[in-house]
Coordinates of C-alpha atoms in Angstrom, one line a residue:
D205 CA 0.1 -0.4 0.6
I206 CA 2.6 2.3 1.1
L207 CA 5.1 2.1 -2.3
K208 CA 1.4 1.5 -5.0
Q209 CA 0.6 5.7 -3.0
A210 CA 3.5 7.0 -1.9
V211 CA 6.3 6.2 -5.3
D212 CA 4.9 7.5 -8.5
S213 CA 6.6 5.9 -11.4
K214 CA 10.2 7.0 -11.9
G215 CA 10.5 6.4 -9.0
R216 CA 10.2 9.8 -6.9
I217 CA 8.4 9.6 -3.5
D218 CA 5.6 11.3 -2.1
F219 CA 8.1 12.5 2.1
V220 CA 5.3 15.3 2.2
G221 CA 2.4 12.6 2.3
L222 CA 4.3 10.5 4.7
A223 CA 5.1 12.9 7.2
Q224 CA 1.6 14.3 6.5
A225 CA -0.3 9.9 7.4
P226 CA 3.1 8.1 8.0
S227 CA 1.2 5.6 10.2
R228 CA 1.0 2.5 7.9
L229 CA 4.8 3.5 8.0
R230 CA 5.8 3.8 11.2
T231 CA 3.8 -0.5 11.4
Y232 CA 5.6 -1.8 8.6
V233 CA 9.1 -0.8 10.4
A234 CA 7.1 -1.8 13.3
Y235 CA 7.2 -5.8 12.4
I236 CA 10.3 -5.4 10.9
G237 CA 11.4 -4.5 14.0
H238 CA 9.5 -7.4 15.7
H239 CA 10.6 -9.9 13.0
A240 CA 12.8 -11.2 10.6
P241 CA 15.3 -13.9 9.6
H242 CA 17.9 -14.5 12.0
N243 CA 15.0 -14.0 14.7
R244 CA 11.6 -16.2 12.9
P245 CA 13.0 -17.8 10.8
D246 CA 9.7 -19.9 10.3
L247 CA 8.9 -17.3 8.9
F248 CA 11.2 -17.0 6.1
P249 CA 11.9 -20.6 4.5
D250 CA 14.0 -20.0 2.1
P251 CA 16.4 -17.5 0.3
D252 CA 14.1 -15.5 -2.1
S253 CA 12.3 -15.0 0.9
R254 CA 15.1 -13.8 3.5
M255 CA 16.4 -11.6 0.4
A256 CA 12.9 -10.3 -0.2
Y257 CA 12.6 -9.2 3.3
Y258 CA 15.9 -7.6 3.3
L259 CA 15.2 -5.4 0.8
N260 CA 11.9 -4.7 1.5
S261 CA 13.0 -4.0 5.0
Y262 CA 15.4 -1.7 3.8
N263 CA 14.2 0.5 1.7
A264 CA 11.0 0.9 4.1
L265 CA 13.7 2.3 6.9
A266 CA 15.8 4.6 5.0
M267 CA 11.9 6.2 3.0
Y268 CA 11.0 6.3 7.2
G269 CA 14.2 7.0 8.4
V270 CA 13.9 10.5 5.6
V271 CA 10.3 10.9 6.9
K272 CA 11.2 10.5 11.3
L273 CA 14.5 12.9 10.2
G274 CA 12.7 15.9 8.7
I275 CA 15.9 14.9 5.5
E276 CA 14.3 17.7 2.4
D277 CA 17.2 18.2 0.5
G278 CA 19.3 14.6 0.2
F279 CA 22.9 14.4 2.0
D280 CA 25.3 16.8 -0.1
S281 CA 28.3 16.4 2.4
L282 CA 29.7 12.6 4.1
L283 CA 28.5 14.3 8.0
D284 CA 24.7 14.2 6.4
R285 CA 26.1 10.6 4.9
A286 CA 27.1 9.7 8.6
K287 CA 24.4 10.6 10.3
F288 CA 21.8 9.3 8.0
F289 CA 23.8 6.0 6.7
K290 CA 25.7 5.6 9.7
L291 CA 24.8 6.6 13.6
T292 CA 22.0 6.4 12.7
R293 CA 20.3 2.5 14.0
Y294 CA 17.0 1.1 13.7
V295 CA 15.5 -2.3 15.6
V296 CA 15.2 -5.3 12.9
G297 CA 14.1 -8.2 14.6
K298 CA 15.0 -7.1 17.9
V299 CA 18.0 -6.0 17.5
W300 CA 19.4 -2.0 16.4
I301 CA 21.3 -1.8 13.3
S302 CA 22.4 0.7 11.0
L303 CA 22.2 1.2 7.8
L304 CA 25.4 0.7 6.5
D305 CA 26.0 -2.3 8.5
Y306 CA 22.9 -4.3 7.3
E307 CA 23.6 -3.6 3.7
N308 CA 27.3 -4.4 4.2
K309 CA 27.0 -7.5 7.4
I310 CA 23.9 -9.0 6.1
I311 CA 22.5 -8.5 2.4
R312 CA 26.3 -8.3 0.5
P313 CA 28.1 -11.2 2.1
L314 CA 24.7 -13.4 0.7
G315 CA 26.6 -13.0 -2.5
D316 CA 23.5 -11.7 -5.4
P317 CA 25.1 -7.9 -6.6
R318 CA 21.9 -7.6 -8.3
I319 CA 19.9 -6.1 -5.0
H320 CA 22.8 -3.0 -6.0
F321 CA 19.8 -2.7 -8.6
A322 CA 17.3 -3.0 -5.9
L323 CA 18.1 -1.3 -2.7
N324 CA 17.3 2.9 -2.6
C325 CA 18.1 5.5 0.1
M326 CA 15.6 7.6 -1.5
V327 CA 18.2 10.1 -3.3
V328 CA 19.0 10.1 -7.0
G329 CA 21.3 9.0 -7.9
C330 CA 20.0 5.5 -6.9
P331 CA 17.8 2.1 -8.9
R332 CA 14.4 3.2 -9.2
L333 CA 12.2 2.7 -6.3
P334 CA 9.2 0.2 -7.5
Q335 CA 6.2 0.6 -6.6
V336 CA 5.4 -3.3 -5.3
P337 CA 7.1 -5.3 -2.9
F338 CA 10.2 -8.1 -3.8
Q339 CA 8.5 -11.2 -3.5
A340 CA 9.7 -14.2 -2.7
N341 CA 8.2 -16.3 -5.7
K342 CA 8.8 -13.5 -8.3
L343 CA 12.7 -12.6 -6.4
N344 CA 14.4 -13.7 -8.7
R345 CA 12.9 -12.3 -12.3
Q346 CA 12.2 -8.6 -9.9
L347 CA 15.9 -8.6 -9.8
K348 CA 16.8 -9.2 -13.4
N349 CA 14.5 -6.7 -15.0
A350 CA 15.8 -4.7 -12.4
S351 CA 19.1 -4.8 -13.5
H352 CA 18.0 -4.4 -16.9
E353 CA 16.6 -1.3 -16.0
F354 CA 19.8 -0.1 -14.3
L355 CA 22.1 -0.7 -16.9
N356 CA 19.8 0.2 -19.7
H357 CA 19.2 3.8 -17.6
S358 CA 21.1 6.5 -20.5
R359 CA 21.3 8.3 -16.8
N360 CA 23.3 4.9 -15.3
V361 CA 25.7 4.1 -17.8
Q362 CA 27.1 6.5 -21.0
V363 CA 28.7 4.6 -23.9
S364 CA 31.2 7.3 -26.0
K365 CA 31.9 5.8 -29.4
R366 CA 34.0 7.9 -30.2
K367 CA 36.2 8.6 -26.9
K368 CA 35.6 4.8 -26.8
V369 CA 34.4 5.7 -22.6
V370 CA 31.9 4.1 -21.5
H371 CA 30.4 6.5 -18.0
L372 CA 28.8 4.6 -15.6
S373 CA 26.9 4.8 -12.2
E374 CA 29.1 5.6 -9.6
I375 CA 27.4 2.3 -6.7
L376 CA 29.6 0.7 -9.7
D377 CA 32.2 2.0 -8.1
F378 CA 31.6 2.1 -4.9
Y379 CA 30.9 -1.9 -4.7
T380 CA 33.4 -2.6 -7.9
E381 CA 34.7 -5.9 -5.9
D382 CA 30.1 -7.7 -6.0
F383 CA 30.2 -7.5 -9.7
V384 CA 34.8 -8.1 -10.4
D385 CA 36.3 -11.6 -9.9
D386 CA 39.0 -13.0 -12.1
K387 CA 36.4 -14.0 -14.5
Q388 CA 35.1 -11.4 -14.8
T389 CA 35.2 -7.4 -15.8
L390 CA 33.0 -4.5 -14.2
I391 CA 32.3 -4.1 -18.2
F392 CA 32.3 -7.7 -19.0
Y393 CA 29.2 -8.0 -16.2
I394 CA 27.4 -4.6 -17.3
N395 CA 27.0 -6.6 -21.3
R396 CA 25.1 -9.3 -19.0
Y397 CA 21.9 -7.1 -18.8
R398 CA 22.4 -4.3 -21.6
K399 CA 20.6 -5.2 -24.9
T400 CA 24.0 -3.3 -27.1
S401 CA 27.3 -4.3 -25.4
I402 CA 30.1 -2.4 -24.4
P403 CA 33.3 -3.5 -25.6
E404 CA 35.6 -4.5 -23.0
H405 CA 38.9 -2.0 -24.2
Y406 CA 36.8 0.2 -23.4
E407 CA 37.5 3.6 -20.3
I408 CA 35.7 3.7 -17.8
E409 CA 35.0 6.6 -15.8
F410 CA 32.3 7.2 -13.0
I411 CA 29.4 9.9 -12.8
P412 CA 29.6 11.8 -9.6
Y413 CA 26.8 10.2 -8.0
D414 CA 23.7 12.0 -6.8
W415 CA 22.6 12.7 -3.7
T416 CA 19.6 14.6 -4.1
L417 CA 16.0 13.9 -1.8
N418 CA 14.3 11.7 -5.1
Q419 CA 10.6 13.9 -4.3
Q420 CA 7.9 15.0 -5.5

């Protein structure tokens, strides 16, 4: 209900409306606080149900954090980002944790780099926030679609054939180690989801991340 009513087709969030009527978001955050895979494994019996929970809960907590802390513009400074992602903590399954630790200690170690096209910290540089939640029985398709969408959008991947350069979202710089290994370069990974492949010899440059709040 929250995603359907507070998020538009472009993924922009109605933070003003959420601040004026926060009860549903608070209810979901309260559920997150009491129920998680580590303390209620009976509710999350398989990897896809756990991953769907992690993605939905991270996005909900980030949305709630913006509303609760009264963020109006975004996170332009390192201090702003430190306060929001590292110093502010939330209860997940009766355990206090920051968004930074939630992503890096719980979600990323599961080993699916597609999470970076699904996790949303509510700023313009993030992937589009969908209007439906992630669901265990649809998760692989949802993550595949999110990856295709992100890596084919000109805001995130810009190819200059003349200069033989590809400009990439800084998300791919922040988490390069999740996408590459001894057999797979960053461009190789991107090409798995691209409609038009990028030559692997192209030079890579990164697009500065836009930390502006993604609000309607």
